PDB file of C-alpha atoms in Angstrom:
ATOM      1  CA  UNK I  12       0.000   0.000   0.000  1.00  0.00           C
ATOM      2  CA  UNK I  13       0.833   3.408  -0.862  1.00  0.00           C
ATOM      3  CA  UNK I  14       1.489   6.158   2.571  1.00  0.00           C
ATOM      4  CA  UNK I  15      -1.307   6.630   4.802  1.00  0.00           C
ATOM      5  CA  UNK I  16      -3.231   9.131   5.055  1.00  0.00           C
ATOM      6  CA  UNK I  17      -5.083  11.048   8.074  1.00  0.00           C
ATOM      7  CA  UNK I  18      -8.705  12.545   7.936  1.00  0.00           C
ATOM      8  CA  UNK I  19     -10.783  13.844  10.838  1.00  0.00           C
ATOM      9  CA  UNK I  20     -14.444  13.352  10.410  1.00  0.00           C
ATOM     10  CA  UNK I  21     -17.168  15.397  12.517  1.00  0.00           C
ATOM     11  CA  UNK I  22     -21.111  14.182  12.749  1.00  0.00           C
ATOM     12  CA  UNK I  23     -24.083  14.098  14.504  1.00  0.00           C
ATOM     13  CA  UNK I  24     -25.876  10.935  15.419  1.00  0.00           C
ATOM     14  CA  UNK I  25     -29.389   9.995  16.455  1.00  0.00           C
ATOM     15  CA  UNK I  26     -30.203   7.031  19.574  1.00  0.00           C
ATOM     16  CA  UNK I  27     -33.652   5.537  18.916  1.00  0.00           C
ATOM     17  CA  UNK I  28     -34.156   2.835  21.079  1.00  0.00           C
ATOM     18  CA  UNK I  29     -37.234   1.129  21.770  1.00  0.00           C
ATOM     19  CA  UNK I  30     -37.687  -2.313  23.798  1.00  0.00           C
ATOM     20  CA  UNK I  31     -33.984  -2.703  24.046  1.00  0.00           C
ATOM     21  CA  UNK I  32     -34.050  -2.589  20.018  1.00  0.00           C
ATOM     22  CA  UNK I  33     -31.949  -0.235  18.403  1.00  0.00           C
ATOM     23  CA  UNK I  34     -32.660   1.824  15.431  1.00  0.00           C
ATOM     24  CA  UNK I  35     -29.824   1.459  12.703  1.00  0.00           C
ATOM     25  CA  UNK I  36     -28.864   2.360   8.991  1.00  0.00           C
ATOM     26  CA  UNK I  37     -27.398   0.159   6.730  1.00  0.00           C
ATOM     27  CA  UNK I  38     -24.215   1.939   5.230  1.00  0.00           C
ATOM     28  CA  UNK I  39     -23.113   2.783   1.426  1.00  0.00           C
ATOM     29  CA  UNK I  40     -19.818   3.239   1.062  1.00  0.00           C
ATOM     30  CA  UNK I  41     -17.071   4.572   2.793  1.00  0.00           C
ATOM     31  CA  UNK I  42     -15.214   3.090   5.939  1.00  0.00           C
ATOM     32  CA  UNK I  43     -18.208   1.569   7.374  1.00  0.00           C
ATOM     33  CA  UNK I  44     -19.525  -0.049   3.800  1.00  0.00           C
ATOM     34  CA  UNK I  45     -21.881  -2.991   4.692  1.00  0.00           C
ATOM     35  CA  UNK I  46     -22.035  -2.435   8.671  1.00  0.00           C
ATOM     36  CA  UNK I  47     -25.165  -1.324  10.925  1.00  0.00           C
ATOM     37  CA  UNK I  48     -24.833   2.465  12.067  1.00  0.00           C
ATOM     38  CA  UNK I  49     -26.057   5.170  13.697  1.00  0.00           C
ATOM     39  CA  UNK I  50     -28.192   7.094  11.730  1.00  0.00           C
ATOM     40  CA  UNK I  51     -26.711  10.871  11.418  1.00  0.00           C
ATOM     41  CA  UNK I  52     -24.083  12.252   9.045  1.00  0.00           C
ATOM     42  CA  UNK I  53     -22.062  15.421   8.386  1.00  0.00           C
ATOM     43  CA  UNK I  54     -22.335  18.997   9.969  1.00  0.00           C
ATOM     44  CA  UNK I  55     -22.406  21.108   6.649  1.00  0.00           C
ATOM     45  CA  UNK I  56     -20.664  24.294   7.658  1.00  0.00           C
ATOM     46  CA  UNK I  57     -22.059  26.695   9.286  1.00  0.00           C
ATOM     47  CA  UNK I  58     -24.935  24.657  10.394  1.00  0.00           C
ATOM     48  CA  UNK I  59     -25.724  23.959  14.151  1.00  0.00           C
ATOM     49  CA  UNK I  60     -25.710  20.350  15.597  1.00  0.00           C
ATOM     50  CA  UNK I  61     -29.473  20.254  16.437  1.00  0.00           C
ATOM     51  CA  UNK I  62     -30.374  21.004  13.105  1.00  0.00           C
ATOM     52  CA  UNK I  63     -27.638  18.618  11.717  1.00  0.00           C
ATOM     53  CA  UNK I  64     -29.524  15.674  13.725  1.00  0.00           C
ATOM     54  CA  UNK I  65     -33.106  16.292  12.505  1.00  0.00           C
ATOM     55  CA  UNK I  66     -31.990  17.573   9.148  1.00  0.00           C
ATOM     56  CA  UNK I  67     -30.013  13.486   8.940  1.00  0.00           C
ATOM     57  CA  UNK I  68     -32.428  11.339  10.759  1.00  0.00           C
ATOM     58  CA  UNK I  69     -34.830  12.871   7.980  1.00  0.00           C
ATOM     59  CA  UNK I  70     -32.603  12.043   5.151  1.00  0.00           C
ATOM     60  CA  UNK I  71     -31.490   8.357   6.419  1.00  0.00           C
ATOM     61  CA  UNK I  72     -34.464   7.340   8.129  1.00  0.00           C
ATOM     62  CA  UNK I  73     -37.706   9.153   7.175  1.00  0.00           C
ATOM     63  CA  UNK I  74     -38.432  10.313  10.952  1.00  0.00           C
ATOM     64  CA  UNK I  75     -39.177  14.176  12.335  1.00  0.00           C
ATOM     65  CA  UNK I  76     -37.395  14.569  15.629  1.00  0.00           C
ATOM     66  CA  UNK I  77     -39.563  16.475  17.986  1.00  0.00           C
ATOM     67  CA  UNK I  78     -37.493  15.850  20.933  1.00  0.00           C
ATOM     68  CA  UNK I  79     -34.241  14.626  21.857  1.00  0.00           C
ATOM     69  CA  UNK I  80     -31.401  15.035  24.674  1.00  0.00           C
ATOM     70  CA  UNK I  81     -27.767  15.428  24.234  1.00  0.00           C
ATOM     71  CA  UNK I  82     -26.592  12.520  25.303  1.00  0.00           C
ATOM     72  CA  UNK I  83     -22.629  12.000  24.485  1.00  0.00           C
ATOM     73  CA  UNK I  84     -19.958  13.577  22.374  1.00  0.00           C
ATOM     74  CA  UNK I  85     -16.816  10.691  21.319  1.00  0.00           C
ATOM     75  CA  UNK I  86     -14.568   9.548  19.179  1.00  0.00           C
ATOM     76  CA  UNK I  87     -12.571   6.486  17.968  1.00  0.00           C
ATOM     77  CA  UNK I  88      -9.318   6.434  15.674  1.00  0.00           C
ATOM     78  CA  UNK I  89      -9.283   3.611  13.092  1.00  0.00           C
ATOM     79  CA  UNK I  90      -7.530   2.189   9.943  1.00  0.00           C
ATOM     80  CA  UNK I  91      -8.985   1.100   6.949  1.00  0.00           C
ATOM     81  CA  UNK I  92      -8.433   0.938   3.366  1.00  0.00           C
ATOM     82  CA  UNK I  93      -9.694   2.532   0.388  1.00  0.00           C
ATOM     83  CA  UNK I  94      -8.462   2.383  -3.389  1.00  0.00           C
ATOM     84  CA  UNK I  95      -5.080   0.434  -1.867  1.00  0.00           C
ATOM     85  CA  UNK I  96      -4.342   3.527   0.739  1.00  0.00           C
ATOM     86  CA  UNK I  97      -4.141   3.324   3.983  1.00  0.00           C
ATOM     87  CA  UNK I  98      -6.610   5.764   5.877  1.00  0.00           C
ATOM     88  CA  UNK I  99      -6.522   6.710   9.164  1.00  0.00           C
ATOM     89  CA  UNK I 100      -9.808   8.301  10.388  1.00  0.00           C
ATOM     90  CA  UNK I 101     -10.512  10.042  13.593  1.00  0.00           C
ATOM     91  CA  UNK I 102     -14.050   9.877  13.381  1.00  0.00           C
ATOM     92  CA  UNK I 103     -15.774  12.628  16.303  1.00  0.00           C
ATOM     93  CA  UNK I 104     -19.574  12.055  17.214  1.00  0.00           C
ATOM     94  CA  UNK I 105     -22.247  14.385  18.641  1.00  0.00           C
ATOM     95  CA  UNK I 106     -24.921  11.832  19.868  1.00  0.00           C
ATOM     96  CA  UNK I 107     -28.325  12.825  20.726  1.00  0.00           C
ATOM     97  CA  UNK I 108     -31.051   9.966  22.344  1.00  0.00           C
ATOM     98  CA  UNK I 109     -34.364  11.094  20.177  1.00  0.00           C
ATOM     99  CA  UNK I 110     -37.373  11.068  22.596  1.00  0.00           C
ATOM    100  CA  UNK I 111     -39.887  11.827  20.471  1.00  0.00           C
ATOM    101  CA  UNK I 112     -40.109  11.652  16.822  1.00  0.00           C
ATOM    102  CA  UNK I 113     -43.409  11.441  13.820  1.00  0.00           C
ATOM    103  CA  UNK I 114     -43.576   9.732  10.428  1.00  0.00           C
ATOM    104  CA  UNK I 115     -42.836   6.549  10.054  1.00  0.00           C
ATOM    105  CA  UNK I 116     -39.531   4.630  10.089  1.00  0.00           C
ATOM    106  CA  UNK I 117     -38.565   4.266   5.938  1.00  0.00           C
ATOM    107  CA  UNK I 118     -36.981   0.976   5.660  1.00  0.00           C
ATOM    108  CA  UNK I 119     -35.683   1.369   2.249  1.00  0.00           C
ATOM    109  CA  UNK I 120     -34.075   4.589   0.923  1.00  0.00           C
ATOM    110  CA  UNK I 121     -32.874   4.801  -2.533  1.00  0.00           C
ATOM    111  CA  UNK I 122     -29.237   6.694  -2.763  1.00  0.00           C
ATOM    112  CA  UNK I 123     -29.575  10.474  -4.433  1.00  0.00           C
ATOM    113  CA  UNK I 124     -27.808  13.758  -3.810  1.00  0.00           C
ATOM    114  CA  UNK I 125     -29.391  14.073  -0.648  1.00  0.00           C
ATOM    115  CA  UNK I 126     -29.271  10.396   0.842  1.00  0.00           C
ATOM    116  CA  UNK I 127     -25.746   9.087   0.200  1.00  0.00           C
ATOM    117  CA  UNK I 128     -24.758   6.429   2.378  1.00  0.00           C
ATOM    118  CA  UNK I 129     -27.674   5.163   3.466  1.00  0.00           C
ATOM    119  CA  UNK I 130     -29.962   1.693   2.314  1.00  0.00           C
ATOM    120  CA  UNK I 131     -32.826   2.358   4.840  1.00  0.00           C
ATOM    121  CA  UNK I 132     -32.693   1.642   8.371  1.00  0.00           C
ATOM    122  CA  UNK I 133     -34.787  -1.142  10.875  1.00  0.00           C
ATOM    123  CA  UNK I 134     -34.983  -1.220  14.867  1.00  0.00           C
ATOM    124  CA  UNK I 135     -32.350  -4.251  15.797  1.00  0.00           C
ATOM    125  CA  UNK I 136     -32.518  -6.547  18.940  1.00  0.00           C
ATOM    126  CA  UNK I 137     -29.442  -5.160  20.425  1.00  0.00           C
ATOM    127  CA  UNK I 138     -28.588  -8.587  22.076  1.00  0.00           C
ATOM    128  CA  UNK I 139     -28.298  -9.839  18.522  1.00  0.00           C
ATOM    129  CA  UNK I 140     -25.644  -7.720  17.404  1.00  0.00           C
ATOM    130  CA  UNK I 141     -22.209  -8.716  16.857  1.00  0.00           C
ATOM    131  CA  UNK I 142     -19.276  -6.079  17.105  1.00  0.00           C
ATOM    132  CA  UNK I 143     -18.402  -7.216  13.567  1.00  0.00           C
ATOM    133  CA  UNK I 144     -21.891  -6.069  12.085  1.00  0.00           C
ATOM    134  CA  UNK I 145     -21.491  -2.273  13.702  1.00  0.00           C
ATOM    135  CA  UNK I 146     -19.470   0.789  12.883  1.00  0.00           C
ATOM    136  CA  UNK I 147     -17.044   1.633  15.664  1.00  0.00           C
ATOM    137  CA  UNK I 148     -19.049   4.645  17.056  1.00  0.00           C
ATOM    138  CA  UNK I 149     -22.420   2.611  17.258  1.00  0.00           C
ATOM    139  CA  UNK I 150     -20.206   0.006  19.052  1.00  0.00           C
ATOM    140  CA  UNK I 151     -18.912   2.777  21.254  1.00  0.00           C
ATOM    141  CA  UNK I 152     -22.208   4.506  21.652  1.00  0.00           C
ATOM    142  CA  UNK I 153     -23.557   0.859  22.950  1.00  0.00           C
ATOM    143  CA  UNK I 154     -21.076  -0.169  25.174  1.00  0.00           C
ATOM    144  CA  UNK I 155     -21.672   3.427  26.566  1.00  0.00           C
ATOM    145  CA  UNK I 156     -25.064   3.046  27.412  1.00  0.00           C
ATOM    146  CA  UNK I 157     -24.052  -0.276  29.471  1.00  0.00           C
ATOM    147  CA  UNK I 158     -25.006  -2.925  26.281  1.00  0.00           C
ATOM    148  CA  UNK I 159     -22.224  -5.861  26.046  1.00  0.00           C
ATOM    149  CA  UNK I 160     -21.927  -6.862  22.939  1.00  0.00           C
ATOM    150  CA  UNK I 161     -20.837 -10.045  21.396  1.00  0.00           C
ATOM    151  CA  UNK I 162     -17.604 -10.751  19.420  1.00  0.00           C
TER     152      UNK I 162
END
């Protein structure tokens, strides 16, 4: 592999969980291609966290958020590779629990301008998940809020 490269990543995520069921996207693309995330995504510039949430739990999952609570802000440092270079990603979360939300959930999202990364999201039985199947900051988030999950 060619040198490795460093990026910093900023976003906002959403915590909908219901039942001891989590509410997670299945990712497009990038680092986390194929796993279970967090739904949330990108501050674009200039634009406040709370509106970052609602404006990405719209686009990923089809939900309003009415009310939510900060709940956490992380990160995690990783490796992974992309077009045979190394990147090393320190990826920063704002996480918000959502409280209250309308619409319902959209299972299956079609990728455009504004949706890229994103197949559609489903509530998961938490105790189901494997650490495999998640991103690193929904594993983080998880472990967190006091979930063990399973190798």
């Amino acid at each position: 592999m060619s040198n490795k490269k460093n990026v910093s990543h900023i976003g906002v995520y959403g915590i909908l969980i219901d039942n001891n069921r989590i509410l997670l996207i299945k990712k497009v693309g990038g680092p986390y291609d194929g796993m279970l995330d967090l739904p949330g995504g990108t501050i674009e510039f200039g634009e406040v966290p709370e509106k970052t949430l609602k404006r990405e739990m719209l686009e990923e999952t089809g939900i309003l958020v009415e009310d939510y609570k900060l709940f956490d802000a992380n990160s995690v440092v990783f490796e992974y590779s992309h077009h045979e270079q190394s990147i090393c990603i320190h990826h920063l979360g704002i996480f918000y629990t959502i409280l209250n939300y309308e619409n319902n959930i959209q299972t299956d999202l079609k990728i455009d301008e504004k949706n890229n990364d994103s197949k559609g999201c489903q509530f998961y039985h938490i105790e189901s998940l494997q650490k495999h199947q998640l991103s690193k900051i929904a594993l983080l988030e998880l472990e967190k809020l006091g979930y063990h999950i399973k190798d």
